[in-house]
PDB file of C-alpha atoms in Angstrom:
ATOM      1  CA  UNK A   1     -21.879 -11.256 -23.600  1.00  0.00           C
ATOM      2  CA  UNK A   2     -19.828 -10.437 -20.497  1.00  0.00           C
ATOM      3  CA  UNK A   3     -16.377  -9.556 -21.804  1.00  0.00           C
ATOM      4  CA  UNK A   4     -13.148  -9.858 -19.845  1.00  0.00           C
ATOM      5  CA  UNK A   5     -11.758  -6.802 -21.610  1.00  0.00           C
ATOM      6  CA  UNK A   6      -9.613  -5.201 -18.904  1.00  0.00           C
ATOM      7  CA  UNK A   7      -6.554  -7.443 -19.212  1.00  0.00           C
ATOM      8  CA  UNK A   8      -3.154  -5.815 -19.772  1.00  0.00           C
ATOM      9  CA  UNK A   9      -0.977  -8.939 -19.418  1.00  0.00           C
ATOM     10  CA  UNK A  10      -3.135 -11.268 -21.523  1.00  0.00           C
ATOM     11  CA  UNK A  11      -4.701 -11.037 -24.991  1.00  0.00           C
ATOM     12  CA  UNK A  12      -6.299 -13.235 -27.618  1.00  0.00           C
ATOM     13  CA  UNK A  13      -4.479 -12.169 -30.766  1.00  0.00           C
ATOM     14  CA  UNK A  14      -6.263 -14.186 -33.433  1.00  0.00           C
ATOM     15  CA  UNK A  15      -8.283 -17.366 -34.025  1.00  0.00           C
ATOM     16  CA  UNK A  16      -8.503 -19.769 -36.959  1.00  0.00           C
ATOM     17  CA  UNK A  17      -8.766 -23.464 -37.887  1.00  0.00           C
ATOM     18  CA  UNK A  18      -9.654 -24.723 -34.440  1.00  0.00           C
ATOM     19  CA  UNK A  19      -6.955 -22.799 -32.587  1.00  0.00           C
ATOM     20  CA  UNK A  20      -6.533 -19.573 -30.638  1.00  0.00           C
ATOM     21  CA  UNK A  21      -3.363 -17.474 -30.659  1.00  0.00           C
ATOM     22  CA  UNK A  22      -2.694 -15.827 -27.294  1.00  0.00           C
ATOM     23  CA  UNK A  23      -0.210 -13.499 -25.633  1.00  0.00           C
ATOM     24  CA  UNK A  24       0.403 -14.539 -22.020  1.00  0.00           C
ATOM     25  CA  UNK A  25       2.630 -11.870 -20.530  1.00  0.00           C
ATOM     26  CA  UNK A  26       4.875 -11.683 -23.587  1.00  0.00           C
ATOM     27  CA  UNK A  27       4.840 -15.394 -24.415  1.00  0.00           C
ATOM     28  CA  UNK A  28       2.879 -16.459 -27.503  1.00  0.00           C
ATOM     29  CA  UNK A  29       0.889 -19.680 -27.140  1.00  0.00           C
ATOM     30  CA  UNK A  30      -1.234 -21.521 -29.694  1.00  0.00           C
ATOM     31  CA  UNK A  31      -3.891 -23.837 -28.264  1.00  0.00           C
ATOM     32  CA  UNK A  32      -6.903 -25.772 -29.577  1.00  0.00           C
ATOM     33  CA  UNK A  33     -10.346 -24.268 -29.001  1.00  0.00           C
ATOM     34  CA  UNK A  34     -13.544 -26.167 -29.911  1.00  0.00           C
ATOM     35  CA  UNK A  35     -15.437 -22.917 -30.512  1.00  0.00           C
ATOM     36  CA  UNK A  36     -13.113 -21.889 -33.355  1.00  0.00           C
ATOM     37  CA  UNK A  37     -14.841 -23.618 -36.270  1.00  0.00           C
ATOM     38  CA  UNK A  38     -13.978 -20.890 -38.797  1.00  0.00           C
ATOM     39  CA  UNK A  39     -11.069 -20.772 -41.207  1.00  0.00           C
ATOM     40  CA  UNK A  40      -9.979 -17.146 -41.472  1.00  0.00           C
ATOM     41  CA  UNK A  41      -6.761 -15.768 -42.931  1.00  0.00           C
ATOM     42  CA  UNK A  42      -3.830 -15.897 -40.494  1.00  0.00           C
ATOM     43  CA  UNK A  43      -2.460 -12.395 -40.895  1.00  0.00           C
ATOM     44  CA  UNK A  44      -1.034 -11.874 -37.405  1.00  0.00           C
ATOM     45  CA  UNK A  45       2.790 -12.048 -37.410  1.00  0.00           C
ATOM     46  CA  UNK A  46       2.646 -13.858 -34.065  1.00  0.00           C
ATOM     47  CA  UNK A  47       1.455 -17.025 -35.848  1.00  0.00           C
ATOM     48  CA  UNK A  48       5.119 -17.414 -36.824  1.00  0.00           C
ATOM     49  CA  UNK A  49       6.579 -16.406 -33.441  1.00  0.00           C
ATOM     50  CA  UNK A  50       5.305 -19.109 -31.119  1.00  0.00           C
ATOM     51  CA  UNK A  51       6.726 -19.903 -27.691  1.00  0.00           C
ATOM     52  CA  UNK A  52       4.386 -22.828 -27.158  1.00  0.00           C
ATOM     53  CA  UNK A  53       2.028 -24.926 -29.279  1.00  0.00           C
ATOM     54  CA  UNK A  54      -0.300 -27.601 -27.921  1.00  0.00           C
ATOM     55  CA  UNK A  55      -0.957 -30.399 -30.405  1.00  0.00           C
ATOM     56  CA  UNK A  56      -4.024 -32.538 -29.811  1.00  0.00           C
ATOM     57  CA  UNK A  57      -3.633 -36.257 -30.507  1.00  0.00           C
ATOM     58  CA  UNK A  58      -6.137 -38.258 -32.538  1.00  0.00           C
ATOM     59  CA  UNK A  59      -5.950 -40.861 -29.776  1.00  0.00           C
ATOM     60  CA  UNK A  60      -6.952 -38.340 -27.087  1.00  0.00           C
ATOM     61  CA  UNK A  61      -4.894 -35.927 -25.049  1.00  0.00           C
ATOM     62  CA  UNK A  62      -1.953 -34.224 -26.670  1.00  0.00           C
ATOM     63  CA  UNK A  63       1.393 -32.612 -25.972  1.00  0.00           C
ATOM     64  CA  UNK A  64       3.162 -29.271 -25.839  1.00  0.00           C
ATOM     65  CA  UNK A  65       5.945 -28.211 -28.163  1.00  0.00           C
ATOM     66  CA  UNK A  66       7.790 -25.279 -26.605  1.00  0.00           C
ATOM     67  CA  UNK A  67      10.217 -22.733 -28.027  1.00  0.00           C
ATOM     68  CA  UNK A  68      12.063 -20.605 -25.458  1.00  0.00           C
ATOM     69  CA  UNK A  69       9.134 -20.910 -23.062  1.00  0.00           C
ATOM     70  CA  UNK A  70      10.043 -20.978 -19.342  1.00  0.00           C
ATOM     71  CA  UNK A  71       8.774 -23.801 -17.167  1.00  0.00           C
ATOM     72  CA  UNK A  72       6.855 -21.228 -15.144  1.00  0.00           C
ATOM     73  CA  UNK A  73       6.111 -17.512 -15.364  1.00  0.00           C
ATOM     74  CA  UNK A  74       3.495 -15.080 -14.033  1.00  0.00           C
ATOM     75  CA  UNK A  75       1.033 -12.438 -15.155  1.00  0.00           C
ATOM     76  CA  UNK A  76      -1.006  -9.889 -13.228  1.00  0.00           C
ATOM     77  CA  UNK A  77      -4.568  -8.604 -13.273  1.00  0.00           C
ATOM     78  CA  UNK A  78      -5.855  -5.352 -11.786  1.00  0.00           C
ATOM     79  CA  UNK A  79      -9.309  -5.743 -10.280  1.00  0.00           C
ATOM     80  CA  UNK A  80     -11.776  -2.910 -10.742  1.00  0.00           C
ATOM     81  CA  UNK A  81     -11.549  -2.247  -7.001  1.00  0.00           C
ATOM     82  CA  UNK A  82      -7.867  -1.355  -7.324  1.00  0.00           C
ATOM     83  CA  UNK A  83      -6.271  -4.596  -6.091  1.00  0.00           C
ATOM     84  CA  UNK A  84      -3.691  -6.448  -8.178  1.00  0.00           C
ATOM     85  CA  UNK A  85      -3.684 -10.232  -8.485  1.00  0.00           C
ATOM     86  CA  UNK A  86      -0.705 -12.297  -9.628  1.00  0.00           C
ATOM     87  CA  UNK A  87      -1.002 -15.733 -11.226  1.00  0.00           C
ATOM     88  CA  UNK A  88       1.720 -18.334 -11.715  1.00  0.00           C
ATOM     89  CA  UNK A  89       1.457 -20.077 -15.074  1.00  0.00           C
ATOM     90  CA  UNK A  90       2.937 -23.178 -16.659  1.00  0.00           C
ATOM     91  CA  UNK A  91       1.987 -25.372 -19.617  1.00  0.00           C
ATOM     92  CA  UNK A  92       0.532 -28.636 -18.374  1.00  0.00           C
ATOM     93  CA  UNK A  93      -1.804 -31.461 -19.381  1.00  0.00           C
ATOM     94  CA  UNK A  94      -4.939 -30.944 -21.468  1.00  0.00           C
ATOM     95  CA  UNK A  95      -3.634 -27.689 -23.037  1.00  0.00           C
ATOM     96  CA  UNK A  96      -4.081 -25.637 -19.840  1.00  0.00           C
ATOM     97  CA  UNK A  97      -1.856 -22.954 -18.317  1.00  0.00           C
ATOM     98  CA  UNK A  98      -3.495 -22.770 -14.897  1.00  0.00           C
ATOM     99  CA  UNK A  99      -5.820 -19.849 -15.582  1.00  0.00           C
ATOM    100  CA  UNK A 100      -9.078 -19.127 -17.420  1.00  0.00           C
ATOM    101  CA  UNK A 101      -8.726 -15.415 -18.295  1.00  0.00           C
ATOM    102  CA  UNK A 102     -12.389 -14.948 -19.260  1.00  0.00           C
ATOM    103  CA  UNK A 103     -13.217 -15.381 -15.567  1.00  0.00           C
ATOM    104  CA  UNK A 104     -11.870 -11.876 -14.930  1.00  0.00           C
ATOM    105  CA  UNK A 105     -15.339 -10.625 -15.888  1.00  0.00           C
ATOM    106  CA  UNK A 106     -16.716 -12.517 -12.893  1.00  0.00           C
ATOM    107  CA  UNK A 107     -13.870 -11.513 -10.565  1.00  0.00           C
ATOM    108  CA  UNK A 108     -14.656  -7.836 -11.175  1.00  0.00           C
ATOM    109  CA  UNK A 109     -18.364  -8.455 -10.634  1.00  0.00           C
ATOM    110  CA  UNK A 110     -18.274 -10.212  -7.284  1.00  0.00           C
ATOM    111  CA  UNK A 111     -15.225  -8.372  -5.900  1.00  0.00           C
ATOM    112  CA  UNK A 112     -17.183  -5.136  -6.355  1.00  0.00           C
ATOM    113  CA  UNK A 113     -20.120  -6.618  -4.418  1.00  0.00           C
ATOM    114  CA  UNK A 114     -17.829  -7.800  -1.603  1.00  0.00           C
ATOM    115  CA  UNK A 115     -15.902  -4.541  -1.491  1.00  0.00           C
ATOM    116  CA  UNK A 116     -19.132  -2.566  -1.214  1.00  0.00           C
ATOM    117  CA  UNK A 117     -20.303  -4.675   1.735  1.00  0.00           C
ATOM    118  CA  UNK A 118     -16.933  -4.271   3.449  1.00  0.00           C
ATOM    119  CA  UNK A 119     -16.851  -0.497   2.988  1.00  0.00           C
ATOM    120  CA  UNK A 120     -20.511   0.376   3.550  1.00  0.00           C
ATOM    121  CA  UNK A 121     -21.448  -2.255   6.142  1.00  0.00           C
ATOM    122  CA  UNK A 122     -18.101  -2.753   7.874  1.00  0.00           C
ATOM    123  CA  UNK A 123     -18.030  -6.457   7.010  1.00  0.00           C
ATOM    124  CA  UNK A 124     -14.260  -6.863   6.737  1.00  0.00           C
ATOM    125  CA  UNK A 125     -12.592 -10.258   7.128  1.00  0.00           C
ATOM    126  CA  UNK A 126     -11.644  -9.519  10.752  1.00  0.00           C
ATOM    127  CA  UNK A 127     -15.046  -8.112  11.773  1.00  0.00           C
ATOM    128  CA  UNK A 128     -17.688  -9.934  13.800  1.00  0.00           C
ATOM    129  CA  UNK A 129     -19.779 -10.392  10.648  1.00  0.00           C
ATOM    130  CA  UNK A 130     -17.348 -10.869   7.760  1.00  0.00           C
ATOM    131  CA  UNK A 131     -18.363 -11.613   4.189  1.00  0.00           C
ATOM    132  CA  UNK A 132     -17.927 -15.392   3.943  1.00  0.00           C
ATOM    133  CA  UNK A 133     -17.407 -16.858   0.471  1.00  0.00           C
ATOM    134  CA  UNK A 134     -17.393 -20.508  -0.612  1.00  0.00           C
ATOM    135  CA  UNK A 135     -15.527 -21.384  -3.819  1.00  0.00           C
ATOM    136  CA  UNK A 136     -16.309 -24.888  -5.135  1.00  0.00           C
ATOM    137  CA  UNK A 137     -14.259 -26.618  -7.856  1.00  0.00           C
ATOM    138  CA  UNK A 138     -11.847 -23.805  -7.087  1.00  0.00           C
ATOM    139  CA  UNK A 139      -8.978 -24.917  -9.367  1.00  0.00           C
ATOM    140  CA  UNK A 140      -5.898 -22.668  -9.038  1.00  0.00           C
ATOM    141  CA  UNK A 141      -7.740 -20.041  -7.028  1.00  0.00           C
ATOM    142  CA  UNK A 142      -8.420 -17.121  -9.361  1.00  0.00           C
ATOM    143  CA  UNK A 143     -11.839 -16.487  -7.810  1.00  0.00           C
ATOM    144  CA  UNK A 144     -10.537 -17.272  -4.325  1.00  0.00           C
ATOM    145  CA  UNK A 145      -7.847 -14.625  -4.356  1.00  0.00           C
ATOM    146  CA  UNK A 146     -10.143 -12.097  -6.046  1.00  0.00           C
ATOM    147  CA  UNK A 147     -12.664 -12.538  -3.220  1.00  0.00           C
ATOM    148  CA  UNK A 148      -9.947 -12.416  -0.566  1.00  0.00           C
ATOM    149  CA  UNK A 149      -8.448  -9.280  -2.120  1.00  0.00           C
ATOM    150  CA  UNK A 150     -11.892  -7.648  -1.855  1.00  0.00           C
ATOM    151  CA  UNK A 151     -11.985  -8.384   1.884  1.00  0.00           C
ATOM    152  CA  UNK A 152     -13.825 -11.706   2.213  1.00  0.00           C
ATOM    153  CA  UNK A 153     -13.113 -14.800   4.279  1.00  0.00           C
ATOM    154  CA  UNK A 154     -12.883 -17.609   1.737  1.00  0.00           C
ATOM    155  CA  UNK A 155     -13.290 -21.378   1.855  1.00  0.00           C
ATOM    156  CA  UNK A 156     -11.531 -22.897  -1.165  1.00  0.00           C
ATOM    157  CA  UNK A 157     -12.525 -26.478  -2.097  1.00  0.00           C
ATOM    158  CA  UNK A 158     -11.083 -28.636  -4.874  1.00  0.00           C
ATOM    159  CA  UNK A 159     -10.623 -32.402  -5.258  1.00  0.00           C
ATOM    160  CA  UNK A 160      -7.053 -32.023  -6.562  1.00  0.00           C
ATOM    161  CA  UNK A 161      -4.274 -31.614  -4.011  1.00  0.00           C
ATOM    162  CA  UNK A 162      -2.003 -30.273  -6.739  1.00  0.00           C
ATOM    163  CA  UNK A 163      -4.468 -27.569  -7.751  1.00  0.00           C
ATOM    164  CA  UNK A 164      -4.955 -26.469  -4.137  1.00  0.00           C
ATOM    165  CA  UNK A 165      -1.178 -26.208  -3.766  1.00  0.00           C
ATOM    166  CA  UNK A 166      -1.005 -24.102  -6.928  1.00  0.00           C
ATOM    167  CA  UNK A 167      -3.795 -21.863  -5.608  1.00  0.00           C
ATOM    168  CA  UNK A 168      -1.838 -21.276  -2.405  1.00  0.00           C
ATOM    169  CA  UNK A 169       1.155 -20.183  -4.483  1.00  0.00           C
ATOM    170  CA  UNK A 170      -1.053 -17.718  -6.366  1.00  0.00           C
ATOM    171  CA  UNK A 171      -2.299 -16.309  -3.063  1.00  0.00           C
ATOM    172  CA  UNK A 172       1.268 -15.784  -1.854  1.00  0.00           C
ATOM    173  CA  UNK A 173       2.262 -14.162  -5.167  1.00  0.00           C
ATOM    174  CA  UNK A 174      -0.734 -11.821  -4.821  1.00  0.00           C
ATOM    175  CA  UNK A 175       0.333 -10.736  -1.325  1.00  0.00           C
ATOM    176  CA  UNK A 176      -2.457 -12.790   0.267  1.00  0.00           C
ATOM    177  CA  UNK A 177      -0.408 -15.535   1.896  1.00  0.00           C
ATOM    178  CA  UNK A 178      -1.798 -14.584   5.302  1.00  0.00           C
ATOM    179  CA  UNK A 179      -5.349 -13.845   4.132  1.00  0.00           C
ATOM    180  CA  UNK A 180      -8.185 -15.728   5.888  1.00  0.00           C
ATOM    181  CA  UNK A 181      -8.486 -18.495   3.303  1.00  0.00           C
ATOM    182  CA  UNK A 182      -9.383 -22.045   4.279  1.00  0.00           C
ATOM    183  CA  UNK A 183      -7.767 -24.499   1.845  1.00  0.00           C
ATOM    184  CA  UNK A 184      -9.513 -27.868   1.472  1.00  0.00           C
ATOM    185  CA  UNK A 185      -8.892 -30.932  -0.698  1.00  0.00           C
ATOM    186  CA  UNK A 186     -12.306 -32.569  -0.822  1.00  0.00           C
ATOM    187  CA  UNK A 187     -15.171 -33.794  -2.978  1.00  0.00           C
ATOM    188  CA  UNK A 188     -17.335 -30.703  -3.450  1.00  0.00           C
ATOM    189  CA  UNK A 189     -20.730 -32.374  -3.113  1.00  0.00           C
ATOM    190  CA  UNK A 190     -19.747 -34.288   0.028  1.00  0.00           C
ATOM    191  CA  UNK A 191     -18.315 -31.112   1.521  1.00  0.00           C
ATOM    192  CA  UNK A 192     -21.553 -29.222   0.841  1.00  0.00           C
ATOM    193  CA  UNK A 193     -23.605 -32.010   2.465  1.00  0.00           C
ATOM    194  CA  UNK A 194     -21.415 -31.860   5.581  1.00  0.00           C
ATOM    195  CA  UNK A 195     -21.658 -28.068   5.737  1.00  0.00           C
ATOM    196  CA  UNK A 196     -25.459 -28.323   5.621  1.00  0.00           C
ATOM    197  CA  UNK A 197     -25.434 -30.750   8.564  1.00  0.00           C
ATOM    198  CA  UNK A 198     -23.047 -28.461  10.452  1.00  0.00           C
ATOM    199  CA  UNK A 199     -25.320 -25.482   9.859  1.00  0.00           C
ATOM    200  CA  UNK A 200     -22.608 -23.332   8.260  1.00  0.00           C
ATOM    201  CA  UNK A 201     -23.669 -20.438   6.022  1.00  0.00           C
ATOM    202  CA  UNK A 202     -22.017 -18.314   3.345  1.00  0.00           C
ATOM    203  CA  UNK A 203     -22.721 -14.854   1.960  1.00  0.00           C
ATOM    204  CA  UNK A 204     -21.330 -15.616  -1.479  1.00  0.00           C
ATOM    205  CA  UNK A 205     -20.995 -18.890  -3.360  1.00  0.00           C
ATOM    206  CA  UNK A 206     -18.924 -19.547  -6.484  1.00  0.00           C
ATOM    207  CA  UNK A 207     -19.281 -22.799  -8.389  1.00  0.00           C
ATOM    208  CA  UNK A 208     -17.024 -23.635 -11.338  1.00  0.00           C
ATOM    209  CA  UNK A 209     -17.781 -27.298 -12.105  1.00  0.00           C
ATOM    210  CA  UNK A 210     -15.927 -29.204 -14.823  1.00  0.00           C
ATOM    211  CA  UNK A 211     -17.810 -30.938 -17.611  1.00  0.00           C
ATOM    212  CA  UNK A 212     -16.361 -34.227 -16.446  1.00  0.00           C
ATOM    213  CA  UNK A 213     -14.125 -35.166 -13.544  1.00  0.00           C
ATOM    214  CA  UNK A 214     -13.259 -37.517 -10.729  1.00  0.00           C
ATOM    215  CA  UNK A 215     -13.208 -36.961  -6.997  1.00  0.00           C
ATOM    216  CA  UNK A 216     -10.304 -37.891  -4.682  1.00  0.00           C
ATOM    217  CA  UNK A 217     -11.663 -41.448  -4.362  1.00  0.00           C
ATOM    218  CA  UNK A 218     -12.517 -41.907  -8.023  1.00  0.00           C
ATOM    219  CA  UNK A 219     -16.048 -40.487  -7.851  1.00  0.00           C
ATOM    220  CA  UNK A 220     -17.306 -39.693 -11.363  1.00  0.00           C
ATOM    221  CA  UNK A 221     -18.745 -36.236 -12.059  1.00  0.00           C
ATOM    222  CA  UNK A 222     -20.811 -35.480 -15.172  1.00  0.00           C
ATOM    223  CA  UNK A 223     -22.117 -31.929 -15.149  1.00  0.00           C
ATOM    224  CA  UNK A 224     -25.370 -32.599 -17.039  1.00  0.00           C
ATOM    225  CA  UNK A 225     -26.346 -35.294 -14.534  1.00  0.00           C
ATOM    226  CA  UNK A 226     -25.207 -33.641 -11.318  1.00  0.00           C
ATOM    227  CA  UNK A 227     -25.146 -29.854 -11.483  1.00  0.00           C
ATOM    228  CA  UNK A 228     -28.852 -29.131 -10.900  1.00  0.00           C
ATOM    229  CA  UNK A 229     -28.948 -31.176  -7.695  1.00  0.00           C
ATOM    230  CA  UNK A 230     -25.710 -29.579  -6.525  1.00  0.00           C
ATOM    231  CA  UNK A 231     -27.006 -26.051  -7.137  1.00  0.00           C
ATOM    232  CA  UNK A 232     -30.068 -26.845  -5.039  1.00  0.00           C
ATOM    233  CA  UNK A 233     -27.980 -28.358  -2.250  1.00  0.00           C
ATOM    234  CA  UNK A 234     -25.437 -25.549  -2.229  1.00  0.00           C
ATOM    235  CA  UNK A 235     -28.163 -22.908  -2.130  1.00  0.00           C
ATOM    236  CA  UNK A 236     -29.051 -24.229   1.331  1.00  0.00           C
ATOM    237  CA  UNK A 237     -25.749 -22.769   2.527  1.00  0.00           C
ATOM    238  CA  UNK A 238     -26.742 -19.184   1.703  1.00  0.00           C
ATOM    239  CA  UNK A 239     -26.982 -16.885   4.699  1.00  0.00           C
ATOM    240  CA  UNK A 240     -30.071 -14.816   5.471  1.00  0.00           C
ATOM    241  CA  UNK A 241     -28.385 -11.720   4.043  1.00  0.00           C
ATOM    242  CA  UNK A 242     -26.443 -13.432   1.265  1.00  0.00           C
ATOM    243  CA  UNK A 243     -24.908 -11.295  -1.467  1.00  0.00           C
ATOM    244  CA  UNK A 244     -24.364 -13.452  -4.545  1.00  0.00           C
ATOM    245  CA  UNK A 245     -24.330 -16.910  -6.127  1.00  0.00           C
ATOM    246  CA  UNK A 246     -22.289 -17.660  -9.257  1.00  0.00           C
ATOM    247  CA  UNK A 247     -22.325 -20.748 -11.487  1.00  0.00           C
ATOM    248  CA  UNK A 248     -19.938 -21.154 -14.431  1.00  0.00           C
ATOM    249  CA  UNK A 249     -20.241 -23.621 -17.288  1.00  0.00           C
ATOM    250  CA  UNK A 250     -17.802 -24.599 -20.008  1.00  0.00           C
ATOM    251  CA  UNK A 251     -20.166 -27.237 -21.405  1.00  0.00           C
ATOM    252  CA  UNK A 252     -21.667 -26.311 -24.776  1.00  0.00           C
ATOM    253  CA  UNK A 253     -25.064 -27.791 -23.893  1.00  0.00           C
ATOM    254  CA  UNK A 254     -25.492 -25.626 -20.794  1.00  0.00           C
ATOM    255  CA  UNK A 255     -26.427 -22.343 -22.411  1.00  0.00           C
ATOM    256  CA  UNK A 256     -27.045 -19.137 -20.402  1.00  0.00           C
ATOM    257  CA  UNK A 257     -30.797 -19.768 -20.410  1.00  0.00           C
ATOM    258  CA  UNK A 258     -30.246 -23.197 -18.855  1.00  0.00           C
ATOM    259  CA  UNK A 259     -28.201 -21.644 -16.057  1.00  0.00           C
ATOM    260  CA  UNK A 260     -30.910 -19.041 -15.450  1.00  0.00           C
ATOM    261  CA  UNK A 261     -33.565 -21.742 -15.274  1.00  0.00           C
ATOM    262  CA  UNK A 262     -31.586 -23.870 -12.792  1.00  0.00           C
ATOM    263  CA  UNK A 263     -30.656 -20.959 -10.540  1.00  0.00           C
ATOM    264  CA  UNK A 264     -34.142 -19.475 -10.793  1.00  0.00           C
ATOM    265  CA  UNK A 265     -35.879 -22.712  -9.821  1.00  0.00           C
ATOM    266  CA  UNK A 266     -33.600 -23.257  -6.817  1.00  0.00           C
ATOM    267  CA  UNK A 267     -32.021 -20.082  -5.464  1.00  0.00           C
ATOM    268  CA  UNK A 268     -34.599 -17.486  -6.564  1.00  0.00           C
ATOM    269  CA  UNK A 269     -37.496 -19.779  -5.679  1.00  0.00           C
ATOM    270  CA  UNK A 270     -36.331 -20.076  -2.072  1.00  0.00           C
ATOM    271  CA  UNK A 271     -34.419 -16.840  -1.473  1.00  0.00           C
ATOM    272  CA  UNK A 272     -35.892 -14.265  -3.836  1.00  0.00           C
ATOM    273  CA  UNK A 273     -33.557 -11.868  -5.569  1.00  0.00           C
ATOM    274  CA  UNK A 274     -32.807 -11.933  -9.275  1.00  0.00           C
ATOM    275  CA  UNK A 275     -30.780 -13.989 -11.734  1.00  0.00           C
ATOM    276  CA  UNK A 276     -29.090 -13.087 -15.006  1.00  0.00           C
ATOM    277  CA  UNK A 277     -26.978 -15.226 -17.301  1.00  0.00           C
ATOM    278  CA  UNK A 278     -24.801 -14.611 -20.320  1.00  0.00           C
ATOM    279  CA  UNK A 279     -21.935 -15.933 -22.371  1.00  0.00           C
ATOM    280  CA  UNK A 280     -18.438 -15.115 -21.179  1.00  0.00           C
ATOM    281  CA  UNK A 281     -16.025 -13.900 -23.816  1.00  0.00           C
ATOM    282  CA  UNK A 282     -12.616 -12.503 -24.648  1.00  0.00           C
ATOM    283  CA  UNK A 283     -12.019  -9.766 -27.234  1.00  0.00           C
ATOM    284  CA  UNK A 284      -9.865 -10.828 -30.192  1.00  0.00           C
ATOM    285  CA  UNK A 285      -7.257  -8.236 -31.168  1.00  0.00           C
ATOM    286  CA  UNK A 286      -7.245  -8.912 -34.905  1.00  0.00           C
ATOM    287  CA  UNK A 287     -10.998  -9.220 -35.257  1.00  0.00           C
ATOM    288  CA  UNK A 288     -14.151  -7.207 -34.701  1.00  0.00           C
ATOM    289  CA  UNK A 289     -15.576 -10.102 -32.706  1.00  0.00           C
ATOM    290  CA  UNK A 290     -15.151 -11.847 -29.370  1.00  0.00           C
ATOM    291  CA  UNK A 291     -14.265 -15.452 -28.630  1.00  0.00           C
ATOM    292  CA  UNK A 292     -17.032 -17.191 -26.616  1.00  0.00           C
ATOM    293  CA  UNK A 293     -15.666 -19.013 -23.564  1.00  0.00           C
ATOM    294  CA  UNK A 294     -18.605 -20.670 -21.865  1.00  0.00           C
ATOM    295  CA  UNK A 295     -21.364 -19.091 -19.819  1.00  0.00           C
ATOM    296  CA  UNK A 296     -22.125 -17.848 -16.318  1.00  0.00           C
ATOM    297  CA  UNK A 297     -25.254 -17.477 -14.223  1.00  0.00           C
ATOM    298  CA  UNK A 298     -25.312 -14.809 -11.508  1.00  0.00           C
ATOM    299  CA  UNK A 299     -27.752 -14.397  -8.639  1.00  0.00           C
ATOM    300  CA  UNK A 300     -27.946 -11.348  -6.398  1.00  0.00           C
ATOM    301  CA  UNK A 301     -30.245 -10.735  -3.493  1.00  0.00           C
ATOM    302  CA  UNK A 302     -31.192  -7.235  -4.678  1.00  0.00           C
TER     303      UNK A 302
END
């Protein structure tokens, strides 16, 4: 398991009865988690000191109950390359806060790859041959600003105008308001198809598809039906000296081995290199175990 275990402003405190207890920069939130199927003793004092609790409805959806929780606040993360990122948080629909903290394990991984290329090969964002990164289903921009902080030129694509606006705010908060980031509200598959026709190439590709979603014109996305084709299409955008390709999955059925198989039969088949996949996880303070949070497949050219 790849653990996001370098957080200072975020922590999973405990888990039990379908919920996870978290500390987000000093604010204690309790949210549902489908992986938490155990019923362990709730010994953490924070169970009784909540600032926010998301209650799921039997009819679908749910709602937040808040207790001295601000409408918005921020936390920071220090990348392994020495750059600090800042994220703006707020409780909103479907139990989310605007950040998936387990992704820090991936941010450290690819930011190190980018930073190495910038330092050893002189491929800074303002050079003639910069490291170009494409971030699809880019949400509120955690991966985008991590790549930009490492020195890449980034194209950020998401179907939600609101999420792209939130990502821009995170970039500004992280001191990257003027970084070479291209912000696009678009259907990811259609964008990839246009980029192929235009002949554009990228040195790093990040793909964080939802299990289910809709495009800006109501297009339906189901990951099990669409992700393999999209991986194959997107792989066509890799440059001749590409550095990495990352696919995340929050869908229970798409285990690490499935990601390896899909990336291996598309990216590795046509570009060589190697692929490895694993669960992503977060350490739990009051346990000897880690909370699984989906999976990731990583391709590198070397």
